[in-house]
mmCIF file of C-alpha atoms in Angstrom:
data_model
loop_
_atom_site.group_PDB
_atom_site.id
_atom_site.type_symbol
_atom_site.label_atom_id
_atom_site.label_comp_id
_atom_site.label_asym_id
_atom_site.label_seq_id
_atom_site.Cartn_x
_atom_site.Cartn_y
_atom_site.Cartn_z
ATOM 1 C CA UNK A 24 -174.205 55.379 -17.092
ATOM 2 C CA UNK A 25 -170.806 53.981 -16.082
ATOM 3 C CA UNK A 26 -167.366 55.476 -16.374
ATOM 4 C CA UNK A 27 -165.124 54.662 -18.897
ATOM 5 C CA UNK A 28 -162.509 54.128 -16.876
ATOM 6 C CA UNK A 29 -161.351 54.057 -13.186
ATOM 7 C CA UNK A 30 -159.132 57.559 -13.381
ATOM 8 C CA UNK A 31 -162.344 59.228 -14.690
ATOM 9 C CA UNK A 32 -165.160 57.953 -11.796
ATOM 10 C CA UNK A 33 -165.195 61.232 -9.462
ATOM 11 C CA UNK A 34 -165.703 63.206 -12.633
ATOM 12 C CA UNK A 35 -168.521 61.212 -14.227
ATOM 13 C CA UNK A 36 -169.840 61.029 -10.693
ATOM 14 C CA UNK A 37 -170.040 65.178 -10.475
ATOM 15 C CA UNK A 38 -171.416 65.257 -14.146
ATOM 16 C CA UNK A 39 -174.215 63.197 -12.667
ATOM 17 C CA UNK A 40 -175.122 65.002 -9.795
ATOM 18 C CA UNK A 41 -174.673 68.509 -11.249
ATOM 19 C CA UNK A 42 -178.042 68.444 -12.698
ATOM 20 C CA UNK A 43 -179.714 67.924 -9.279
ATOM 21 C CA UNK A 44 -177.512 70.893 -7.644
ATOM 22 C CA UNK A 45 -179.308 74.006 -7.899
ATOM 23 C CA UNK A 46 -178.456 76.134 -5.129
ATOM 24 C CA UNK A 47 -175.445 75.022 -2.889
ATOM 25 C CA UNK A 48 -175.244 77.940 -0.939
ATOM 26 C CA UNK A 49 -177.268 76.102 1.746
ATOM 27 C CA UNK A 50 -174.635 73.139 2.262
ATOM 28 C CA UNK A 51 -171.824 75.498 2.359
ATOM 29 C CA UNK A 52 -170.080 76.169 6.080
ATOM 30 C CA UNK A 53 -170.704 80.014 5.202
ATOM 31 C CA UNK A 54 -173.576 82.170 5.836
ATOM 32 C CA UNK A 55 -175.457 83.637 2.405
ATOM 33 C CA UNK A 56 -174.252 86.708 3.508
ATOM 34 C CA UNK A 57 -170.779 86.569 3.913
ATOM 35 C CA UNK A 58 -170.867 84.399 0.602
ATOM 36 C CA UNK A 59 -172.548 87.901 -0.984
ATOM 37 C CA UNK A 60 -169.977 90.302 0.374
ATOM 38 C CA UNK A 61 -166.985 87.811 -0.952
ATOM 39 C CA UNK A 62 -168.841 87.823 -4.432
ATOM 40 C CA UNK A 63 -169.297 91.493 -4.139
ATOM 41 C CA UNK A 64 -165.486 92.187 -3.365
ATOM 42 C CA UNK A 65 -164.826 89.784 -5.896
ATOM 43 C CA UNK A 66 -166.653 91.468 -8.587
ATOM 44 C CA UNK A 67 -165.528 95.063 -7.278
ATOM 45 C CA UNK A 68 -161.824 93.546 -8.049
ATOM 46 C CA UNK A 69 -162.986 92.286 -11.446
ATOM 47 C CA UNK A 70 -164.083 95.699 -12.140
ATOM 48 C CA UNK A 71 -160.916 97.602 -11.731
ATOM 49 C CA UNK A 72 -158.899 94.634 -13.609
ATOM 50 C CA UNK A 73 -161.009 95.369 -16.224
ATOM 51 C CA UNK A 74 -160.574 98.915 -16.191
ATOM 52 C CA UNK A 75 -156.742 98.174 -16.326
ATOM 53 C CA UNK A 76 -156.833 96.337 -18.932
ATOM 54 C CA UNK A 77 -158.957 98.809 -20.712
ATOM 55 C CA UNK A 78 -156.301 101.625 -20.451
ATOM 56 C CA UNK A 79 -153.247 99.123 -20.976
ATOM 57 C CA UNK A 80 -155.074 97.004 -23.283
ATOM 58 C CA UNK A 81 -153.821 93.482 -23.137
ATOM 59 C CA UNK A 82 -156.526 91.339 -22.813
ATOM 60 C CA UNK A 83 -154.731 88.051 -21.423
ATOM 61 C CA UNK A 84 -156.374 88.200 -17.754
ATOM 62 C CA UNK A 85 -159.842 88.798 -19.187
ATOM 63 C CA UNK A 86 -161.027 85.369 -18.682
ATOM 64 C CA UNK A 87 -159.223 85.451 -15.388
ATOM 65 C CA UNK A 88 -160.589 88.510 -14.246
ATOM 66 C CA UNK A 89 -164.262 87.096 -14.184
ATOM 67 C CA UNK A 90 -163.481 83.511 -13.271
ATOM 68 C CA UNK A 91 -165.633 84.012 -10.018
ATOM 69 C CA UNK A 92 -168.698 84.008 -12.107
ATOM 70 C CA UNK A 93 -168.423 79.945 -13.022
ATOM 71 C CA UNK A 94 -168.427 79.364 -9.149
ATOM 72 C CA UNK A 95 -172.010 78.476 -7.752
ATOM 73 C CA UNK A 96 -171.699 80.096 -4.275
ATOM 74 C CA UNK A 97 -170.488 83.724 -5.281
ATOM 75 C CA UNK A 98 -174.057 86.125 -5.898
ATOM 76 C CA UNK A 99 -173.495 89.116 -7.732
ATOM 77 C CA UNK A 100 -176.003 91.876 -8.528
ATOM 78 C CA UNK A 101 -177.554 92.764 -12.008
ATOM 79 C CA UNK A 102 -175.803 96.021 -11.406
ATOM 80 C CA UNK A 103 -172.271 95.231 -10.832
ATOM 81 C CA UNK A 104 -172.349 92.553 -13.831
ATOM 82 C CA UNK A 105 -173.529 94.872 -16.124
ATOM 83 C CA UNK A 106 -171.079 97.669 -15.564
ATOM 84 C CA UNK A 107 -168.568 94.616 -16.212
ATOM 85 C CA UNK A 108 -170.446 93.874 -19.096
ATOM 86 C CA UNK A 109 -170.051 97.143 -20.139
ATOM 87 C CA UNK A 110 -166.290 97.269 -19.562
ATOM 88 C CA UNK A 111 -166.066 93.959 -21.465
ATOM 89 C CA UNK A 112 -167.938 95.880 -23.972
ATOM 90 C CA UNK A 113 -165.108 98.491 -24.737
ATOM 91 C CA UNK A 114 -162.606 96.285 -24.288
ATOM 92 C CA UNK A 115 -164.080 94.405 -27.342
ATOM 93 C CA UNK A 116 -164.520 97.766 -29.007
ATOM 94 C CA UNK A 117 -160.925 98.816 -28.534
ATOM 95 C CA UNK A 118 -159.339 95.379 -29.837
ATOM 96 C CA UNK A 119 -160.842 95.510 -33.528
ATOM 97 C CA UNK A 120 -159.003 93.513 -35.941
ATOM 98 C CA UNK A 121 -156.920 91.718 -33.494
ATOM 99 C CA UNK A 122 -157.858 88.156 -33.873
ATOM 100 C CA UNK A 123 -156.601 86.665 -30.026
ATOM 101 C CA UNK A 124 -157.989 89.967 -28.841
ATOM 102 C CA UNK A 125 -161.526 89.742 -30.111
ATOM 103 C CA UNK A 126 -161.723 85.960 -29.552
ATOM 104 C CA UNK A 127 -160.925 86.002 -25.659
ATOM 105 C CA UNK A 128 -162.894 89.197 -25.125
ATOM 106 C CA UNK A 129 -166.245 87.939 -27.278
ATOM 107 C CA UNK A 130 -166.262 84.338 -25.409
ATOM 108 C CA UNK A 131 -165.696 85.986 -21.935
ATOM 109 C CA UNK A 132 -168.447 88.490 -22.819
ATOM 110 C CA UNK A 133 -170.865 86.036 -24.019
ATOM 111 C CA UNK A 134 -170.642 84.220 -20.319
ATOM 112 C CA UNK A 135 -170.908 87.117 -18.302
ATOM 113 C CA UNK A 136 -174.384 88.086 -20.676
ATOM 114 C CA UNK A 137 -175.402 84.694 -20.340
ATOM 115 C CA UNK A 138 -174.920 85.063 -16.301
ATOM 116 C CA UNK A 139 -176.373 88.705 -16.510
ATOM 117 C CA UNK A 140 -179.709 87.246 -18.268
ATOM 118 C CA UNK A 141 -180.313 84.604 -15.740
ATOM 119 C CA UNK A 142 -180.091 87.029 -12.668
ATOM 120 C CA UNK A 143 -183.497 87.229 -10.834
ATOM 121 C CA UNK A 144 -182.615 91.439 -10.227
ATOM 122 C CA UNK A 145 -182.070 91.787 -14.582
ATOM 123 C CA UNK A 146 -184.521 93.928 -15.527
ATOM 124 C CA UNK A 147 -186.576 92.628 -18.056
ATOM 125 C CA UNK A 148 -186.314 93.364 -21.788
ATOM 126 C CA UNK A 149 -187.025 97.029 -22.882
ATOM 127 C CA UNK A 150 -186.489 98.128 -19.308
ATOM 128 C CA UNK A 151 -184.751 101.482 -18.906
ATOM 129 C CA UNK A 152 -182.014 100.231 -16.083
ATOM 130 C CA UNK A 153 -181.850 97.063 -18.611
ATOM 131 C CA UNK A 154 -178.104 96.689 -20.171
ATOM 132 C CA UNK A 155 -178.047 97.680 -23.649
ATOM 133 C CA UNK A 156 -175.154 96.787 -25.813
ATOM 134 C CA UNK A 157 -174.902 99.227 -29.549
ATOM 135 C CA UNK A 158 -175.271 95.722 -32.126
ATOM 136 C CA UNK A 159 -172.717 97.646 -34.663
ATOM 137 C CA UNK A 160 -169.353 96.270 -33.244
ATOM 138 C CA UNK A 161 -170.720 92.928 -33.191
ATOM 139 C CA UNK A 162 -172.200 92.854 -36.792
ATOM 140 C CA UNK A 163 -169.027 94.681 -38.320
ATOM 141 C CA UNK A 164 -166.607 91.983 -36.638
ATOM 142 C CA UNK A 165 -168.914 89.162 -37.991
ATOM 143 C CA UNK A 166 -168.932 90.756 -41.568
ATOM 144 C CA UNK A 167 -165.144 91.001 -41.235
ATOM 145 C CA UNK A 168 -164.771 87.507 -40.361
ATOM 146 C CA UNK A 169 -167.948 85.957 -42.651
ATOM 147 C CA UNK A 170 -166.034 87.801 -45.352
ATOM 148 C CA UNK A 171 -162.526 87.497 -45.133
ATOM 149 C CA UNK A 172 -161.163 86.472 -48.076
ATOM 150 C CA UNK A 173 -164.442 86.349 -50.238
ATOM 151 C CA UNK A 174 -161.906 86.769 -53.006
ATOM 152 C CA UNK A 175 -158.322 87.782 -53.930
ATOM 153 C CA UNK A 176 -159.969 90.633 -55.502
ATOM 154 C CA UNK A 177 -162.077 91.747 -52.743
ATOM 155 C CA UNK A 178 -158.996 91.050 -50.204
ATOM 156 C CA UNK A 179 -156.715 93.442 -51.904
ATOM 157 C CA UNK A 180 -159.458 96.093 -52.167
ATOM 158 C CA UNK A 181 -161.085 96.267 -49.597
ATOM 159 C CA UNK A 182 -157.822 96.201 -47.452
ATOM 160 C CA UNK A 183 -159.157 93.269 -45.175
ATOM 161 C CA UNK A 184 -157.180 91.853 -42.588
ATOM 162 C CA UNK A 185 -154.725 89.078 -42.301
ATOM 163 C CA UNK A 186 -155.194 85.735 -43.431
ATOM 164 C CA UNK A 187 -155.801 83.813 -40.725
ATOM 165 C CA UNK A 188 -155.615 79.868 -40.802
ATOM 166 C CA UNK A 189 -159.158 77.746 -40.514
ATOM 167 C CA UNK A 190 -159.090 76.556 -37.536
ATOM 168 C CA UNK A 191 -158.604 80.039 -35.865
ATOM 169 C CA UNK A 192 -161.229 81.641 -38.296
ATOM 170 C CA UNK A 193 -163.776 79.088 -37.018
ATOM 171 C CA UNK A 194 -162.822 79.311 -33.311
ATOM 172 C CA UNK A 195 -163.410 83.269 -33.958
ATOM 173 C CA UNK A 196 -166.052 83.289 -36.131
ATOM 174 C CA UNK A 197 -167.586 80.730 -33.085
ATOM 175 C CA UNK A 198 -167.231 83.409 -30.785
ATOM 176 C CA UNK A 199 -168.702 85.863 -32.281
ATOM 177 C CA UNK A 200 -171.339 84.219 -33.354
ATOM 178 C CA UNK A 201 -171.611 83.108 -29.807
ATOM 179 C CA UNK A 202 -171.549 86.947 -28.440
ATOM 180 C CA UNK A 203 -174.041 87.842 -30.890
ATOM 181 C CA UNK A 204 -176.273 85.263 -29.797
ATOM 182 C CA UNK A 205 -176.084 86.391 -25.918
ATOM 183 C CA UNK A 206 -175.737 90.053 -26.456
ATOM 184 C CA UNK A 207 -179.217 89.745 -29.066
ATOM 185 C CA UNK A 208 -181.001 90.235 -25.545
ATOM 186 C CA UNK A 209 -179.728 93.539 -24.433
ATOM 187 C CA UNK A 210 -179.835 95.468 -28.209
ATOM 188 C CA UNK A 211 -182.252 98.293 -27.948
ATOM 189 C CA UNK A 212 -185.563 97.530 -28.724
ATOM 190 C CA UNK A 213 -185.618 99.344 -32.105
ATOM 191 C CA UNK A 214 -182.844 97.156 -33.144
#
C-alpha cells in the first residue's frame, strides 16, 4: 500500500513492518538482561505509583504509571503484573460512580490483563497462583451504565447517577465492556 501523503511515509512505513517484528530485544544495543532489570525497576516504580494513587485517589497518572508496558523491549514477570493488576483492581473499586475515574482505570486495566494473558510465566486458567479478579464490580458498573436512564421513573427511584452526555456514556460503557472482556479470563472458575 502507499501513503497518503508525504508527511505520513515513516508512519505507514512502521505500520508495515510492525507485523514482521516480534521480538526486538535481539537488535537492541542492550543485553536481555539489563533490558529485564530496567523493566523490573520500571514495574517496581509502577507499583508504588499505584499504591499512591490508591491512598490519594486521583487517578490521572494511571495510564502513565504503566506506560512501560506498550514498549517491546521492557519483560516483566506474571508476578509483578498481576499485583499491578490487582492494584488497578482497587483502584477501580474505590472510584465507583465517578465517570473519568472508572473510564481511565477500566481501559488501563484492560491492557495490563491483555499483557498479563499473553505472558509465557501466566499460569494457565484455573491455576491456583493464576490472577483472579471478583466479576461483581465489573457487572454492577456495566448495569449502572447499560441502565442509566432506562426511564425518568426509574432515574428518580432508583437514585442513579448523573446524566452523562452520549458520547461519554459510549466511551465508558466501551471501556467497560472492554475490561469485562479481558478480565472474563481471570474470574474464578465457578463464575
Amino acid at each position: 500500500s502507499t501513503c497518503p501523503s508525504k508527511g505520513s511515509e515513516p508512519r505507514c512505513q512502521n505500520r508495515r513492518l510492525s507485523s514482521t517484528m516480534l521480538d526486538i530485544a535481539p537488535h537492541l544495543p542492550l543485553s536481555a538482561a539489563v533490558l529485564a532489570a530496567e523493566g523490573e525497576a520500571l514495574a517496581a516504580q509502577a507499583e508504588k505509583d499505584l499504591a499512591g494513587i490508591l491512598l490519594t485517589g486521583s487517578t490521572r497518572s494511571v495510564r502513565p504509571a504503566v506506560a512501560f508496558l506498550c514498549s517491546l523491549k521492557h519483560k516483566v514477570s506474571a508476578e509483578r503484573l498481576a499485583r499491578i493488576a490487582r492494584l488497578l483492581f482497587a483502584i477501580f473499586k474505590s472510584c465507583a460512580g465517578d465517570i473519568g475515574s472508572e473510564n481511565r482505570t477500566a481501559s488501563v486495566l484492560a491492557d495490563v490483563l491483555k499483557v498479563l494473558n499473553k505472558l509465557p510465566d501466566c499460569p494457565p486458567p484455573a491455576h491456583p497462583a493464576r490472577l483472579q479478579l471478583d466479576w461483581h464490580p465489573i457487572y454492577d458498573a456495566l448495569m449502572k451504565v447499560q441502565l442509566r436512564g432506562a426511564s425518568w421513573e426509574q432515574f428518580s427511584q432508583q437514585g442513579g447517577d448523573v446524566l452523562v452526555g452520549a458520547e461519554a456514556s459510549k466511551r465508558h460503557a466501551k471501556a467497560l465492556v472492554e475490561l469485562a472482556r479481558r478480565a472474563r479470563n481471570f474470574f474464578a472458575p465457578a463464575a
